[in-house]
mmCIF file of C-alpha atoms in Angstrom:
data_model
loop_
_atom_site.group_PDB
_atom_site.id
_atom_site.type_symbol
_atom_site.label_atom_id
_atom_site.label_comp_id
_atom_site.label_asym_id
_atom_site.label_seq_id
_atom_site.Cartn_x
_atom_site.Cartn_y
_atom_site.Cartn_z
ATOM 1 C CA MET A 1 36.051 18.609 -3.979
ATOM 2 C CA LYS A 2 32.716 17.090 -5.088
ATOM 3 C CA LEU A 3 29.753 19.080 -6.363
ATOM 4 C CA GLN A 4 26.256 17.659 -6.843
ATOM 5 C CA PHE A 5 23.277 18.978 -8.820
ATOM 6 C CA GLU A 6 20.185 17.066 -9.854
ATOM 7 C CA THR A 7 21.488 13.560 -10.804
ATOM 8 C CA CYS A 8 24.979 14.750 -11.600
ATOM 9 C CA GLU A 9 28.139 14.687 -9.477
ATOM 10 C CA LEU A 10 31.401 16.478 -10.325
ATOM 11 C CA ASP A 11 34.610 15.304 -8.683
ATOM 12 C CA VAL A 12 36.945 18.211 -9.439
ATOM 13 C CA GLU A 13 40.140 16.572 -8.125
ATOM 14 C CA ARG A 14 39.584 13.359 -10.038
ATOM 15 C CA HIS A 15 38.245 15.198 -13.097
ATOM 16 C CA GLN A 16 35.219 12.887 -13.156
ATOM 17 C CA LEU A 17 31.562 13.462 -14.052
ATOM 18 C CA LEU A 18 28.885 11.007 -12.905
ATOM 19 C CA VAL A 19 25.369 11.171 -14.353
ATOM 20 C CA ASP A 20 22.816 8.891 -12.664
ATOM 21 C CA GLY A 21 25.777 7.144 -11.037
ATOM 22 C CA THR A 22 27.462 6.345 -14.372
ATOM 23 C CA GLU A 23 30.676 8.025 -15.485
ATOM 24 C CA ALA A 24 30.197 10.341 -18.451
ATOM 25 C CA HIS A 25 33.230 11.024 -20.589
ATOM 26 C CA VAL A 26 33.637 14.703 -21.460
ATOM 27 C CA GLU A 27 36.348 16.728 -23.135
ATOM 28 C CA PRO A 28 38.576 18.571 -20.582
ATOM 29 C CA GLN A 29 37.331 22.061 -21.469
ATOM 30 C CA VAL A 30 33.726 20.902 -21.157
ATOM 31 C CA PHE A 31 34.464 19.517 -17.698
ATOM 32 C CA ASP A 32 36.136 22.785 -16.717
ATOM 33 C CA LEU A 33 33.060 24.690 -17.894
ATOM 34 C CA LEU A 34 30.747 22.492 -15.811
ATOM 35 C CA ALA A 35 32.971 22.932 -12.770
ATOM 36 C CA LEU A 36 33.038 26.716 -13.263
ATOM 37 C CA LEU A 37 29.251 26.928 -13.598
ATOM 38 C CA ALA A 38 28.579 24.632 -10.638
ATOM 39 C CA GLY A 39 31.113 26.380 -8.433
ATOM 40 C CA SER A 40 29.647 29.803 -9.294
ATOM 41 C CA ALA A 41 25.964 28.822 -8.906
ATOM 42 C CA PRO A 42 23.581 30.523 -8.629
ATOM 43 C CA ASP A 43 25.580 33.458 -9.979
ATOM 44 C CA LEU A 44 25.862 34.168 -13.686
ATOM 45 C CA VAL A 45 29.206 33.350 -15.376
ATOM 46 C CA THR A 46 29.999 35.961 -17.997
ATOM 47 C CA TYR A 47 31.535 35.069 -21.322
ATOM 48 C CA ASP A 48 34.632 37.048 -20.344
ATOM 49 C CA LYS A 49 34.966 34.930 -17.187
ATOM 50 C CA MET A 50 34.675 31.732 -19.231
ATOM 51 C CA VAL A 51 37.419 32.884 -21.578
ATOM 52 C CA GLU A 52 39.624 33.906 -18.634
ATOM 53 C CA VAL A 53 39.285 30.569 -16.772
ATOM 54 C CA ILE A 54 38.933 27.984 -19.546
ATOM 55 C CA TRP A 55 41.013 29.522 -22.333
ATOM 56 C CA ASN A 56 43.483 31.437 -20.131
ATOM 57 C CA GLY A 57 42.361 34.725 -21.699
ATOM 58 C CA ARG A 58 43.176 33.605 -25.230
ATOM 59 C CA ILE A 59 40.868 35.008 -27.914
ATOM 60 C CA VAL A 60 38.382 32.354 -29.087
ATOM 61 C CA SER A 61 35.399 32.552 -31.416
ATOM 62 C CA ASP A 62 31.781 32.745 -30.290
ATOM 63 C CA ALA A 63 31.219 29.476 -32.127
ATOM 64 C CA THR A 64 33.876 27.751 -30.026
ATOM 65 C CA ILE A 65 32.299 28.952 -26.791
ATOM 66 C CA ALA A 66 28.850 27.931 -28.020
ATOM 67 C CA ALA A 67 30.136 24.470 -28.898
ATOM 68 C CA ARG A 68 31.495 23.930 -25.343
ATOM 69 C CA ILE A 69 28.207 25.121 -23.817
ATOM 70 C CA SER A 70 26.271 22.798 -26.076
ATOM 71 C CA ALA A 71 28.550 19.865 -25.191
ATOM 72 C CA ALA A 72 28.210 20.649 -21.474
ATOM 73 C CA ARG A 73 24.402 20.619 -21.760
ATOM 74 C CA HIS A 74 24.445 17.309 -23.623
ATOM 75 C CA ALA A 75 26.725 15.763 -20.996
ATOM 76 C CA VAL A 76 24.292 16.509 -18.148
ATOM 77 C CA GLY A 77 21.115 15.613 -20.022
ATOM 78 C CA ASP A 78 20.092 19.127 -21.027
ATOM 79 C CA ASN A 79 19.617 20.845 -24.380
ATOM 80 C CA GLY A 80 19.460 24.343 -25.827
ATOM 81 C CA LYS A 81 15.711 24.337 -26.037
ATOM 82 C CA ALA A 82 14.912 23.177 -22.501
ATOM 83 C CA GLN A 83 17.861 24.858 -20.700
ATOM 84 C CA ARG A 84 16.739 23.056 -17.555
ATOM 85 C CA ILE A 85 20.255 22.813 -16.082
ATOM 86 C CA ILE A 86 22.369 25.336 -18.013
ATOM 87 C CA ARG A 87 20.631 28.585 -18.899
ATOM 88 C CA THR A 88 21.940 31.159 -21.374
ATOM 89 C CA VAL A 89 21.342 34.822 -20.651
ATOM 90 C CA PRO A 90 21.641 36.466 -24.088
ATOM 91 C CA ARG A 91 24.701 38.712 -24.553
ATOM 92 C CA ARG A 92 25.669 38.298 -20.881
ATOM 93 C CA GLY A 93 26.643 34.755 -19.962
ATOM 94 C CA VAL A 94 25.560 31.331 -18.693
ATOM 95 C CA GLN A 95 24.133 30.162 -15.386
ATOM 96 C CA MET A 96 23.702 26.836 -13.558
ATOM 97 C CA VAL A 97 19.965 26.598 -12.788
ATOM 98 C CA PRO A 98 19.533 23.823 -10.152
ATOM 99 C CA ARG A 99 20.775 24.014 -6.562
ATOM 100 C CA VAL A 100 24.376 22.883 -6.238
ATOM 101 C CA GLU A 101 25.546 21.093 -3.096
ATOM 102 C CA ARG A 102 29.124 20.563 -2.058
ATOM 103 C CA LEU A 103 29.287 17.047 -0.680
ATOM 104 C CA ASP A 104 32.170 17.869 1.647
ATOM 105 C CA GLY A 105 30.800 21.254 2.745
ATOM 106 C CA PRO A 106 29.002 24.384 1.379
ATOM 107 C CA VAL A 107 30.024 25.935 -1.878
ATOM 108 C CA ALA A 108 31.931 29.142 -1.325
ATOM 109 C CA GLY A 109 32.654 30.974 -4.563
ATOM 110 C CA PRO A 110 33.853 29.662 -7.903
ATOM 111 C CA VAL A 111 35.665 26.333 -7.936
ATOM 112 C CA PRO A 112 39.231 26.618 -9.259
ATOM 113 C CA THR A 113 39.881 24.454 -12.284
ATOM 114 C CA ALA A 114 43.202 23.220 -13.560
ATOM 115 C CA PRO A 115 43.993 25.060 -16.753
ATOM 116 C CA MET A 116 44.402 22.777 -19.775
ATOM 117 C CA GLN A 117 47.162 23.323 -22.261
ATOM 118 C CA THR A 118 45.462 25.294 -25.012
ATOM 119 C CA LEU A 119 46.453 26.164 -28.514
ATOM 120 C CA THR A 120 48.413 29.419 -28.544
ATOM 121 C CA ARG A 121 49.546 29.565 -32.150
ATOM 122 C CA GLN A 122 50.155 27.617 -35.305
ATOM 123 C CA THR A 123 52.935 28.162 -37.790
ATOM 124 C CA ILE A 124 52.066 27.788 -41.488
ATOM 125 C CA ARG A 125 54.737 27.002 -44.040
ATOM 126 C CA TYR A 126 54.907 25.871 -47.666
ATOM 127 C CA THR A 127 56.564 23.003 -49.491
ATOM 128 C CA SER A 128 56.210 21.309 -52.896
ATOM 129 C CA SER A 129 55.133 17.820 -53.806
ATOM 130 C CA ARG A 130 57.065 15.591 -56.202
ATOM 131 C CA ASP A 131 55.284 17.099 -59.242
ATOM 132 C CA GLY A 132 55.805 20.683 -58.064
ATOM 133 C CA THR A 133 52.336 21.315 -56.581
ATOM 134 C CA GLY A 134 52.566 23.805 -53.699
ATOM 135 C CA LEU A 135 51.302 22.521 -50.340
ATOM 136 C CA ALA A 136 50.500 24.563 -47.228
ATOM 137 C CA TRP A 137 51.259 22.805 -43.945
ATOM 138 C CA ALA A 138 51.079 23.830 -40.291
ATOM 139 C CA GLU A 139 52.554 22.754 -36.988
ATOM 140 C CA SER A 140 51.345 23.310 -33.448
ATOM 141 C CA GLY A 141 52.228 21.968 -30.020
ATOM 142 C CA GLU A 142 55.388 20.345 -28.731
ATOM 143 C CA GLY A 143 56.390 16.716 -28.148
ATOM 144 C CA PRO A 144 56.381 13.514 -30.190
ATOM 145 C CA PRO A 145 55.161 14.055 -33.759
ATOM 146 C CA LEU A 146 51.695 13.219 -35.116
ATOM 147 C CA LEU A 147 50.961 13.743 -38.775
ATOM 148 C CA ARG A 148 47.317 14.392 -39.674
ATOM 149 C CA ALA A 149 46.688 13.340 -43.284
ATOM 150 C CA GLY A 150 44.894 15.923 -45.435
ATOM 151 C CA HIS A 151 41.214 15.383 -46.220
ATOM 152 C CA TRP A 152 38.409 17.010 -48.281
ATOM 153 C CA MET A 153 37.098 20.351 -46.981
ATOM 154 C CA SER A 154 40.289 21.537 -45.333
ATOM 155 C CA HIS A 155 41.545 25.053 -44.612
ATOM 156 C CA LEU A 156 44.422 25.507 -42.165
ATOM 157 C CA ASP A 157 43.258 28.950 -41.024
ATOM 158 C CA TYR A 158 39.508 28.354 -40.824
ATOM 159 C CA ASP A 159 39.816 24.928 -39.163
ATOM 160 C CA TRP A 160 41.962 26.493 -36.447
ATOM 161 C CA THR A 161 38.902 28.169 -34.892
ATOM 162 C CA SER A 162 36.109 25.942 -36.224
ATOM 163 C CA PRO A 163 33.883 24.361 -33.534
ATOM 164 C CA VAL A 164 34.068 21.153 -35.598
ATOM 165 C CA TRP A 165 37.884 20.877 -35.783
ATOM 166 C CA GLN A 166 39.393 23.185 -33.160
ATOM 167 C CA PRO A 167 38.739 20.863 -30.178
ATOM 168 C CA LEU A 168 40.293 17.950 -32.052
ATOM 169 C CA LEU A 169 43.335 20.019 -33.051
ATOM 170 C CA GLU A 170 43.664 21.157 -29.449
ATOM 171 C CA ARG A 171 43.533 17.576 -28.185
ATOM 172 C CA GLN A 172 45.987 16.301 -30.806
ATOM 173 C CA SER A 173 48.425 19.181 -30.131
ATOM 174 C CA ASN A 174 48.344 18.595 -26.351
ATOM 175 C CA GLY A 175 51.768 17.087 -25.564
ATOM 176 C CA ARG A 176 52.485 16.438 -29.260
ATOM 177 C CA ARG A 177 53.865 18.237 -32.273
ATOM 178 C CA LEU A 178 50.919 18.126 -34.661
ATOM 179 C CA ILE A 179 51.659 18.410 -38.369
ATOM 180 C CA ARG A 180 48.768 18.867 -40.814
ATOM 181 C CA TYR A 181 48.294 20.175 -44.328
ATOM 182 C CA ASP A 182 45.741 21.268 -46.909
ATOM 183 C CA PRO A 183 45.575 18.733 -49.788
ATOM 184 C CA ARG A 184 46.271 19.957 -53.293
ATOM 185 C CA GLY A 185 43.462 22.092 -54.644
ATOM 186 C CA THR A 186 42.124 23.025 -51.209
ATOM 187 C CA GLY A 187 42.625 25.565 -48.439
ATOM 188 C CA LEU A 188 45.911 27.465 -48.625
ATOM 189 C CA SER A 189 47.577 24.938 -50.954
ATOM 190 C CA ASP A 190 47.763 25.438 -54.745
ATOM 191 C CA ARG A 191 44.196 25.752 -56.026
ATOM 192 C CA ASP A 192 44.953 25.487 -59.772
ATOM 193 C CA VAL A 193 45.178 21.692 -59.974
ATOM 194 C CA ASP A 194 44.163 19.332 -62.782
ATOM 195 C CA PHE A 195 42.348 16.465 -61.076
ATOM 196 C CA SER A 196 41.593 14.549 -64.264
ATOM 197 C CA SER A 197 44.581 12.265 -63.738
ATOM 198 C CA VAL A 198 45.301 12.550 -59.999
ATOM 199 C CA THR A 199 46.153 9.173 -58.435
ATOM 200 C CA ILE A 200 46.290 7.899 -54.888
ATOM 201 C CA GLU A 201 50.089 7.643 -55.250
ATOM 202 C CA GLU A 202 50.290 11.373 -56.009
ATOM 203 C CA LEU A 203 48.234 12.125 -52.921
ATOM 204 C CA ALA A 204 50.664 9.926 -50.957
ATOM 205 C CA ASP A 205 53.460 12.006 -52.500
ATOM 206 C CA ASP A 206 51.833 15.073 -50.928
ATOM 207 C CA LEU A 207 51.834 13.431 -47.489
ATOM 208 C CA GLU A 208 55.476 12.427 -47.882
ATOM 209 C CA ALA A 209 56.492 15.936 -49.006
ATOM 210 C CA VAL A 210 54.955 17.441 -45.862
ATOM 211 C CA ALA A 211 56.597 14.818 -43.632
ATOM 212 C CA ASP A 212 59.977 15.598 -45.253
ATOM 213 C CA ALA A 213 59.455 19.373 -44.918
ATOM 214 C CA ALA A 214 58.643 18.927 -41.220
ATOM 215 C CA GLY A 215 61.760 16.789 -40.703
ATOM 216 C CA LEU A 216 59.789 13.726 -39.630
ATOM 217 C CA GLU A 217 61.615 10.416 -39.768
ATOM 218 C CA ARG A 218 59.316 7.836 -38.134
ATOM 219 C CA PHE A 219 55.873 9.001 -37.015
ATOM 220 C CA PRO A 220 52.219 7.999 -36.456
ATOM 221 C CA ILE A 221 49.481 9.127 -38.853
ATOM 222 C CA TYR A 222 45.887 10.110 -38.076
ATOM 223 C CA ALA A 223 43.587 9.829 -41.087
ATOM 224 C CA ILE A 224 39.882 10.253 -41.663
ATOM 225 C CA SER A 225 37.614 9.539 -44.639
ATOM 226 C CA GLN A 226 39.461 9.672 -47.994
ATOM 227 C CA SER A 227 42.789 10.399 -46.280
ATOM 228 C CA VAL A 228 42.651 6.826 -44.936
ATOM 229 C CA PRO A 229 43.603 5.231 -48.298
ATOM 230 C CA VAL A 230 46.255 7.921 -48.721
ATOM 231 C CA ALA A 231 47.800 7.014 -45.365
ATOM 232 C CA LEU A 232 47.618 3.303 -46.224
ATOM 233 C CA ALA A 233 49.278 3.916 -49.600
ATOM 234 C CA PHE A 234 52.127 5.735 -47.908
ATOM 235 C CA ALA A 235 52.450 3.052 -45.186
ATOM 236 C CA ALA A 236 52.645 0.374 -47.878
ATOM 237 C CA ARG A 237 55.317 2.397 -49.672
ATOM 238 C CA ARG A 238 57.367 3.374 -46.638
ATOM 239 C CA PRO A 239 56.708 0.999 -43.713
ATOM 240 C CA ASP A 240 59.984 2.106 -42.154
ATOM 241 C CA ARG A 241 58.608 5.621 -41.583
ATOM 242 C CA VAL A 242 55.145 4.909 -40.161
ATOM 243 C CA SER A 243 54.970 3.833 -36.506
ATOM 244 C CA ARG A 244 51.173 3.702 -36.050
ATOM 245 C CA LEU A 245 47.991 4.387 -37.962
ATOM 246 C CA ILE A 246 44.685 5.739 -36.675
ATOM 247 C CA LEU A 247 42.134 5.202 -39.433
ATOM 248 C CA ASN A 248 38.739 6.790 -38.869
ATOM 249 C CA ASN A 249 35.663 6.220 -41.117
ATOM 250 C CA GLY A 250 37.832 5.351 -44.125
ATOM 251 C CA LEU A 251 37.413 3.434 -47.358
ATOM 252 C CA VAL A 252 39.116 0.827 -49.507
ATOM 253 C CA GLN A 253 37.084 1.351 -52.666
ATOM 254 C CA GLY A 254 35.224 4.438 -53.783
ATOM 255 C CA SER A 255 31.566 4.372 -54.768
ATOM 256 C CA ASN A 256 32.337 4.183 -58.516
ATOM 257 C CA ILE A 257 34.502 1.104 -58.022
ATOM 258 C CA ARG A 258 31.813 -0.483 -55.852
ATOM 259 C CA GLY A 259 29.293 -0.036 -58.646
ATOM 260 C CA GLU A 260 27.522 2.805 -56.850
ATOM 261 C CA SER A 261 28.282 5.624 -59.288
ATOM 262 C CA GLY A 262 24.817 7.073 -58.708
ATOM 263 C CA ALA A 263 25.857 8.103 -55.194
ATOM 264 C CA THR A 264 28.903 9.923 -56.556
ATOM 265 C CA GLU A 265 26.888 11.711 -59.236
ATOM 266 C CA ALA A 266 24.182 12.731 -56.734
ATOM 267 C CA MET A 267 26.795 14.316 -54.488
ATOM 268 C CA ILE A 268 28.466 16.067 -57.409
ATOM 269 C CA ALA A 269 25.110 17.388 -58.600
ATOM 270 C CA MET A 270 24.421 18.956 -55.171
ATOM 271 C CA ILE A 271 27.925 20.478 -55.150
ATOM 272 C CA ARG A 272 27.485 22.063 -58.565
ATOM 273 C CA ALA A 273 24.006 23.308 -57.632
ATOM 274 C CA GLY A 274 24.878 25.142 -54.437
ATOM 275 C CA TRP A 275 28.542 25.090 -53.423
ATOM 276 C CA GLY A 276 29.500 28.413 -51.877
ATOM 277 C CA ILE A 277 25.990 29.878 -52.149
ATOM 278 C CA PRO A 278 24.809 31.304 -48.775
ATOM 279 C CA ASP A 279 21.840 29.429 -47.309
ATOM 280 C CA SER A 280 21.877 26.878 -50.106
ATOM 281 C CA PRO A 281 19.726 23.866 -49.138
ATOM 282 C CA PHE A 282 22.112 21.655 -51.113
ATOM 283 C CA MET A 283 25.084 22.652 -48.975
ATOM 284 C CA ARG A 284 23.141 22.196 -45.783
ATOM 285 C CA ALA A 285 22.054 18.779 -47.048
ATOM 286 C CA ILE A 286 25.666 17.745 -47.649
ATOM 287 C CA ALA A 287 26.722 18.977 -44.202
ATOM 288 C CA THR A 288 23.814 17.098 -42.617
ATOM 289 C CA VAL A 289 24.843 13.869 -44.341
ATOM 290 C CA PHE A 290 28.332 14.280 -42.892
ATOM 291 C CA ILE A 291 27.293 15.238 -39.328
ATOM 292 C CA PRO A 292 23.612 14.439 -38.712
ATOM 293 C CA ARG A 293 24.282 14.383 -34.944
ATOM 294 C CA SER A 294 25.652 17.850 -34.273
ATOM 295 C CA THR A 295 24.852 21.252 -32.782
ATOM 296 C CA PRO A 296 23.571 24.124 -34.981
ATOM 297 C CA GLU A 297 26.982 25.802 -34.518
ATOM 298 C CA GLU A 298 28.874 22.727 -35.735
ATOM 299 C CA LEU A 299 26.570 22.255 -38.710
ATOM 300 C CA GLU A 300 26.853 25.929 -39.702
ATOM 301 C CA SER A 301 30.647 25.765 -39.392
ATOM 302 C CA LEU A 302 30.787 22.795 -41.773
ATOM 303 C CA VAL A 303 28.567 24.667 -44.241
ATOM 304 C CA GLN A 304 30.876 27.660 -44.055
ATOM 305 C CA SER A 305 34.005 25.525 -44.510
ATOM 306 C CA GLN A 306 32.763 24.270 -47.882
ATOM 307 C CA SER A 307 33.195 27.488 -49.812
ATOM 308 C CA ARG A 308 36.444 28.310 -47.978
ATOM 309 C CA SER A 309 38.085 24.966 -48.688
ATOM 310 C CA ALA A 310 37.672 24.721 -52.485
ATOM 311 C CA SER A 311 35.928 26.073 -55.556
ATOM 312 C CA PRO A 312 32.760 24.305 -56.762
ATOM 313 C CA ASP A 313 34.597 22.713 -59.705
ATOM 314 C CA THR A 314 37.452 21.499 -57.527
ATOM 315 C CA ALA A 315 35.090 20.125 -54.879
ATOM 316 C CA ALA A 316 33.202 18.190 -57.574
ATOM 317 C CA GLU A 317 36.437 16.814 -59.063
ATOM 318 C CA ILE A 318 37.725 15.743 -55.649
ATOM 319 C CA ARG A 319 34.507 13.821 -55.035
ATOM 320 C CA ARG A 320 35.016 12.093 -58.397
ATOM 321 C CA VAL A 321 38.582 11.171 -57.427
ATOM 322 C CA ILE A 322 37.293 9.716 -54.140
ATOM 323 C CA GLY A 323 34.720 7.672 -56.063
ATOM 324 C CA ASP A 324 37.510 6.111 -58.168
ATOM 325 C CA ILE A 325 39.783 5.106 -55.247
ATOM 326 C CA ASP A 326 40.788 1.435 -55.051
ATOM 327 C CA ILE A 327 43.607 0.276 -52.765
ATOM 328 C CA THR A 328 42.555 -3.360 -52.493
ATOM 329 C CA ASP A 329 45.817 -4.609 -53.995
ATOM 330 C CA ILE A 330 48.135 -2.826 -51.485
ATOM 331 C CA LEU A 331 46.470 -3.625 -48.150
ATOM 332 C CA HIS A 332 48.520 -6.796 -47.688
ATOM 333 C CA LYS A 333 51.678 -4.678 -47.706
ATOM 334 C CA VAL A 334 50.681 -2.666 -44.599
ATOM 335 C CA THR A 335 52.040 -4.280 -41.416
ATOM 336 C CA THR A 336 51.996 -1.130 -39.257
ATOM 337 C CA PRO A 337 49.939 -1.364 -36.039
ATOM 338 C CA ALA A 338 46.588 0.266 -36.782
ATOM 339 C CA LEU A 339 43.515 1.367 -34.880
ATOM 340 C CA VAL A 340 40.560 1.127 -37.286
ATOM 341 C CA MET A 341 37.376 2.898 -36.147
ATOM 342 C CA HIS A 342 34.088 3.464 -37.917
ATOM 343 C CA CYS A 343 30.725 4.941 -36.984
ATOM 344 C CA SER A 344 27.919 2.396 -37.323
ATOM 345 C CA GLY A 345 25.468 4.795 -38.969
ATOM 346 C CA ASP A 346 27.907 6.565 -41.310
ATOM 347 C CA ALA A 347 25.980 7.387 -44.523
ATOM 348 C CA VAL A 348 29.092 8.617 -46.407
ATOM 349 C CA GLN A 349 31.241 5.489 -46.136
ATOM 350 C CA SER A 350 29.874 2.126 -45.036
ATOM 351 C CA ALA A 351 31.405 0.509 -41.965
ATOM 352 C CA GLU A 352 32.061 -2.541 -44.199
ATOM 353 C CA GLN A 353 34.888 -0.546 -45.746
ATOM 354 C CA SER A 354 36.723 -0.254 -42.423
ATOM 355 C CA LYS A 355 35.963 -3.897 -41.619
ATOM 356 C CA GLN A 356 37.708 -4.838 -44.838
ATOM 357 C CA ILE A 357 40.733 -2.780 -43.801
ATOM 358 C CA ALA A 358 40.795 -4.453 -40.372
ATOM 359 C CA ARG A 359 40.533 -7.919 -41.939
ATOM 360 C CA SER A 360 43.391 -7.215 -44.351
ATOM 361 C CA LEU A 361 45.869 -5.609 -41.922
ATOM 362 C CA PRO A 362 47.656 -8.185 -39.701
ATOM 363 C CA ASN A 363 48.185 -5.732 -36.818
ATOM 364 C CA ALA A 364 44.831 -3.945 -36.801
ATOM 365 C CA GLU A 365 42.426 -3.294 -33.935
ATOM 366 C CA PHE A 366 38.815 -2.594 -34.882
ATOM 367 C CA ALA A 367 36.166 -0.571 -33.059
ATOM 368 C CA LEU A 368 32.591 0.098 -34.206
ATOM 369 C CA CYS A 369 31.261 3.344 -32.716
ATOM 370 C CA ASP A 370 27.589 4.065 -32.026
ATOM 371 C CA SER A 371 27.076 7.225 -34.071
ATOM 372 C CA PRO A 372 25.439 8.307 -37.352
ATOM 373 C CA ASN A 373 28.247 10.772 -38.099
ATOM 374 C CA HIS A 374 30.942 10.548 -40.722
ATOM 375 C CA MET A 375 33.041 13.116 -38.846
ATOM 376 C CA VAL A 376 33.081 12.776 -35.058
ATOM 377 C CA VAL A 377 32.224 16.244 -33.670
ATOM 378 C CA PRO A 378 32.751 17.467 -30.082
ATOM 379 C CA SER A 379 29.041 17.395 -29.215
ATOM 380 C CA ASP A 380 28.737 13.704 -30.172
ATOM 381 C CA PRO A 381 28.679 11.504 -27.013
ATOM 382 C CA ILE A 382 31.290 9.233 -28.557
ATOM 383 C CA TRP A 383 33.771 12.117 -29.029
ATOM 384 C CA ALA A 384 35.503 11.837 -25.657
ATOM 385 C CA PRO A 385 35.798 8.020 -25.692
ATOM 386 C CA CYS A 386 37.213 8.213 -29.217
ATOM 387 C CA MET A 387 39.778 10.796 -28.121
ATOM 388 C CA ASP A 388 40.735 8.615 -25.150
ATOM 389 C CA ALA A 389 41.133 5.601 -27.476
ATOM 390 C CA PHE A 390 43.357 7.646 -29.846
ATOM 391 C CA ASP A 391 45.571 8.781 -26.973
ATOM 392 C CA GLN A 392 45.871 5.303 -25.486
ATOM 393 C CA PHE A 393 46.785 3.806 -28.851
ATOM 394 C CA LEU A 394 49.443 6.463 -29.519
ATOM 395 C CA ASP A 395 50.803 6.264 -25.982
ATOM 396 C CA GLN A 396 51.828 2.635 -26.583
ATOM 397 C CA ASP A 397 54.823 4.034 -28.474
ATOM 398 C CA ALA A 398 55.709 6.492 -25.687
ATOM 399 C CA PRO A 399 59.032 5.892 -23.959
#
């Protein structure tokens, strides 16, 4: 079944969206939303109907629904201000504005969409690292394992419904057993941690403790930002246990080691000035540096995650630890196949850091992505291609 509106064409059977004749990559739930709206046009689709069709009746947050609507608008060349194609009726629902034509006949009622496997639950457990620090970890989904290395601003419960992280967790849990954890000092893990002497090896101990608790023997690791050097440290230590590495917007040396201590101190100053304070311009500034290309819902979610993930003092100390990272001397030990990706406009970590990783690892593939973001969010046009690249890379190990 093919549906056409303005310059867009939806092929429901092939799960394909064409915009101006060019295929546009969209996340499965975003495609399902477009198909539901187009198939129901010109009728209004209520929020309850969206939840019933796209999330199989599972309770989801308003922010999650808003994120999908925003991503759908972006995919078809619309935005929340213009609402030329997708119109929101406050407190009621959403409506496809232009005339929709069915290329193989008239549209007759809503178009059925294939339900995607959605997150139903996560199980949170606790374990201890080598030095006794308590670590909270979670698992979701079924299938081959994927361990997601812990990164700054993490909270197992809050991330589960965040419009920034929930779509990624959903994608990574689809057909896999996803294991993730809150790093020491953050989220549901032990908060009372002395960071004055924390080393990258201790952070790798945390990753190993979670892998052991989950019963993982050999597994791939997904890492982003400062969890990239942690994953590399573990892969150098235990190459027998790591099958593949996906390294996203990572670093080899922190800003202090690179002689850019001013950048570290500026970030720490903003943290101490406004961390956890509602409507703080400092916190909004930090979030904007991390995701300058994002929806208002995604940006607000990242602002909210700051106070939930760690105390102001802990957040400042973690940033100092990141500034002191240096794994230059262990890169030659990592022979694991790796997919190294970096956003070209990332203002948090320079793409040169990932290029250095790719040059040093003998089995690395490198991809430079056209985005200003440090964290790839669902509304970013590169999100779907990145997810496809992750899946294809991991599937190379599938039986």
